[in-house]
Amino acid sequence: MSDQAATQTAQSRPQVSSLLRRDVRYLGNILGEVLVHQGGQQLLEVVERIREMSKTLRASFDPKLHEEFKQLVESLNPEIRHQVIRAFAIYFQLVNIAEQIHRIRRKRDYERSAGAAVQPGSIESAVKDLKERGVPVEIVREMIKGISLELVMTAHPTEATRRAVLDIHKRMACDVLELDNPTLTNRERERLRDKLLNEVLTLWQTDELRSRKPTVLDEVQNGLFYFDQTLFDVLPDVYEELERCLDKYYPGERWHVPTYLRFGSWIGGDRDGNPSCTSDVTWETFNRHRQLTVSKYRAELRKLMSLLSFSTSIVKVSEELIESIRRDCEAIGNLANMDRWRNDKEPYRIKIGYMLQKLANMKREELKGTPARYNSAEELKQDLKIIDRSLRYHFADYVADTHIRKLIRQVELFGFHLTTLDIRQHSKEHENAIAEILAKMKITPDYSALDEEEKIRLLDQLLNDPRPLTSPHIEYSDSTRECLDVFHTVYRAQKEFGVDCVRSYLISMTQGASDMLEVLLFAKEVGLFRRDEDGKVVCTLQPVPLFETIDDLHAAPGIMQRVFDLPIYRASVEAMGQLQEIMLGYSDSNKDGGVVTANWELRVALNEITETGNRYGVKLKFFHGRGGALGRGGMPLNYSILAQPPHTIGGGIKITEQGEVLSSRYAMQGIAYRSLEQATSALITAARLAKYPEENNDKNAEYESIAKELSERAMKKYQDLIFRDPDFLTFFKESTPLNEIGELNIGSRPSKRKNSDRFEDLRAIPWVFAWTQSRFLLPAWYAAGTAMAEYVGGDEAKLEKLRRAYVEFPFFRTLIDNLQMALAKADMHIAKEYAGMIKDPAIRDRIFGMIEREYELTTEMILRVTGQKEILDNVPIIQDSIRLRNPYVDPLSYLQVQLLTELRALRARGEDDPHLLREVLLTINGIAAGLRNTG
């Protein structure tokens, strides 16, 4: 950055921050008007008094003021209390809108004021870095060809905000962004304010709670919203920017970046623990994906038709275009309802008219396989390329570059299937179905009773036997029939929508090689895996193991070695391009062993499984099952890419995107673009580090030995409390809104795997969500302080090693920085109020004391290791954001404790109050918005 550019940028920062404060104040004032309009001056005065007292307490804790504050909150009558909860909850929604706008503004401000400087984390910064390091163009081509990132939307129940509310947020964001327009007149500004006043009023009168649990197809529609509103347009823009930067820094080359960045989905395919996700629902999901894709192409072609008014009276189009129009006319011309363009001198419009008709004809089964409709996305792409070449033929290349190239890229990215749907099911379901099928065929009476090696030998034999195992004349149980129907649906979908519509079948709780072979056997049964007469093996659906617990991670390398040892399984991998996908679960491993151990064991598993793949010549694509919250592996997208050991990304990366992460990253085009460009930049950087391993310190024997020791110490401390303390489960259930979260209608899937109160059957999402609500955030930091303190043990030399590791060892730095974020969001003052709900004071005082001491120790050790004065001094923007939010979250926390106490006392007497429950659920939504995290 030049000195002048740097000075301009530095000078502009305070101005940009003041704009954020302006927006928050502006929207807060509008909310104040709405409060007076809807609840009178008294409501505003109560809200303001609570807010001021909370801010004062945050600035300097005073026990007397604290008691006054609690008495004020407890004295609110139910009607005012309800409105106060909603006022604070909506305030956070407005702050979140302002912060999202600020992200877009910061990017624009940087580009405007920095001149020739390049924004950190941008695509250009990564490509420029390659050039400055002297990476030759051949290596750059190889790297670009090798990178791959698939972001997978899941329907995990962690998006507490309704779609109707998100729609209001989006409209408001557009209006707030318009406030920056310097050409606005006073009247236009007044009209904007009136619009925003109307939107806040609508928000106030819109129910933020769902009246029922969403169905799976409701969740499918929610996922499609992001494709429709942002991703269809933003994804090709990211590709265009990468090609622009490659052209700029490596001129004289022809760059067409291969497909490296795409979105996938679990929504409509994830049936693990969700009986509502049937094979019929999955089939309807495929149909809705296609419907949206075709409607988007039709809209783009109609725009093109209005733009491409080129006349043969003035230009000469290509013979190829004229011949394609003749073929279309021959195939379509006589069909009824064809609205042909009538001006014969405008061939592009005639051609696009036929293309629109061919898209419309895709609904007509009788035209399948004929040239009167599109039978594959490749056919649509070829038509677009004919138009592209013809435009360039008469030197309208600007038009081709601006309009046709983007649509061609969209077809390459979305095809006619929009996104690749993953199927997921629990391993036990497959085992039960296989056991029933084999018993009915008299192959073995009790498959489940076989040991692992016996199962593998039998499955290997059956996979090599071309004969079928099932018959339409045999009756199966409903669960086995549904299991078979899912595989039949996948086969049918690949025939109808193309093989890219579904490629992976994920197996939850994979604990042996037989779990993978069972899925391959089902694939064989329906024709997704077969050996043709010429001996060629065809496989279009891959079994993908999901290793979730610490024990599963330990077993993973051995399991993969066992399946790779089988020639029949290796043949299936070869048919998938010598690529094996493997999923690693961050949520259950964290719940199982704690944050430090989970991170270390995931790293060890990544390295060991990669070595296993290398021995067999198999490329591995790791699928990282990260949640949105810190306790489930959540972090910014670019950080999560750079957190992987560089040598493990060779086969590509998949990462889950779920819950509030979807709306925070992809609801607005500007933020979606920034997130995806940062991800691309991180991918290129990771590819460079993998190519030149001497440039990073990811493998350091001394630091890895330290990390291993920290993991062992942390796991003992964590499991002593979570698994070995007999009172812990009582403490957890009574000091968090765990049970009440289950009544918040945020997902189609139950919160427990079974109807059980066992800790093992509790899903990781409500586990993390409950701790976040109660401000403990325990899963995201607990046991880290003890691990570091025991390691150091008063030895300054060991403390110095941790300090060096923080600077030099990427794994340790990422771990420490995530711990800082968790500690900053946690609050022991508030957590103590939640602990006050525990009936047994001995349990309360003993366990809360342990947690509080560990919190203080973890804070102390992190400050000693980093050399900071305060937590998050390394990222002051986030530090400020959390500090500014806390005084507004606190009243909701106190109100939640009061409401939970009242509701639980009522239910203990066998009574209930739906209004009280509603208020509890409103506080859950408000705190989630305030902390920007659910699960």
Tab-separated table of C-alpha atoms in Angstrom, residues 85-86 88-90 92-93 96 160 208-209 773 885 888-889 892-893 896 919-933:
chain	number	residue	atom	x	y	z
A	85	ILE	CA	-38.756	-8.282	25.779
A	86	ARG	CA	-39.845	-7.573	22.225
A	88	PHE	CA	-34.841	-5.401	23.193
A	89	ALA	CA	-35.149	-8.351	20.797
A	90	ILE	CA	-36.100	-6.106	17.879
A	92	PHE	CA	-30.817	-6.452	18.179
A	93	GLN	CA	-32.374	-7.216	14.837
A	96	ASN	CA	-27.536	-6.731	13.121
A	160	ALA	CA	-34.382	-18.982	15.170
A	208	GLU	CA	-41.257	-13.591	15.467
A	209	LEU	CA	-42.227	-17.081	16.652
A	773	GLN	CA	-28.467	-18.838	26.093
A	885	ARG	CA	-24.154	-5.546	22.727
A	888	TYR	CA	-28.696	-4.822	25.772
A	889	VAL	CA	-28.507	-8.631	26.071
A	892	LEU	CA	-33.215	-10.273	28.285
A	893	SER	CA	-31.101	-12.713	30.302
A	896	GLN	CA	-35.443	-15.145	30.902
A	919	GLU	CA	-42.395	-14.872	26.641
A	920	VAL	CA	-39.632	-17.413	27.388
A	921	LEU	CA	-39.369	-18.231	23.689
A	922	LEU	CA	-39.221	-14.517	22.821
A	923	THR	CA	-36.247	-14.074	25.164
A	924	ILE	CA	-34.541	-17.064	23.504
A	925	ASN	CA	-34.951	-15.407	20.101
A	926	GLY	CA	-33.761	-12.059	21.449
A	927	ILE	CA	-30.628	-13.459	23.130
A	928	ALA	CA	-29.822	-15.465	19.983
A	929	ALA	CA	-30.013	-12.240	17.944
A	930	GLY	CA	-27.976	-10.358	20.545
A	931	LEU	CA	-25.162	-12.906	20.672
A	932	ARG	CA	-25.523	-13.681	16.946
A	933	ASN	CA	-25.473	-17.385	17.784
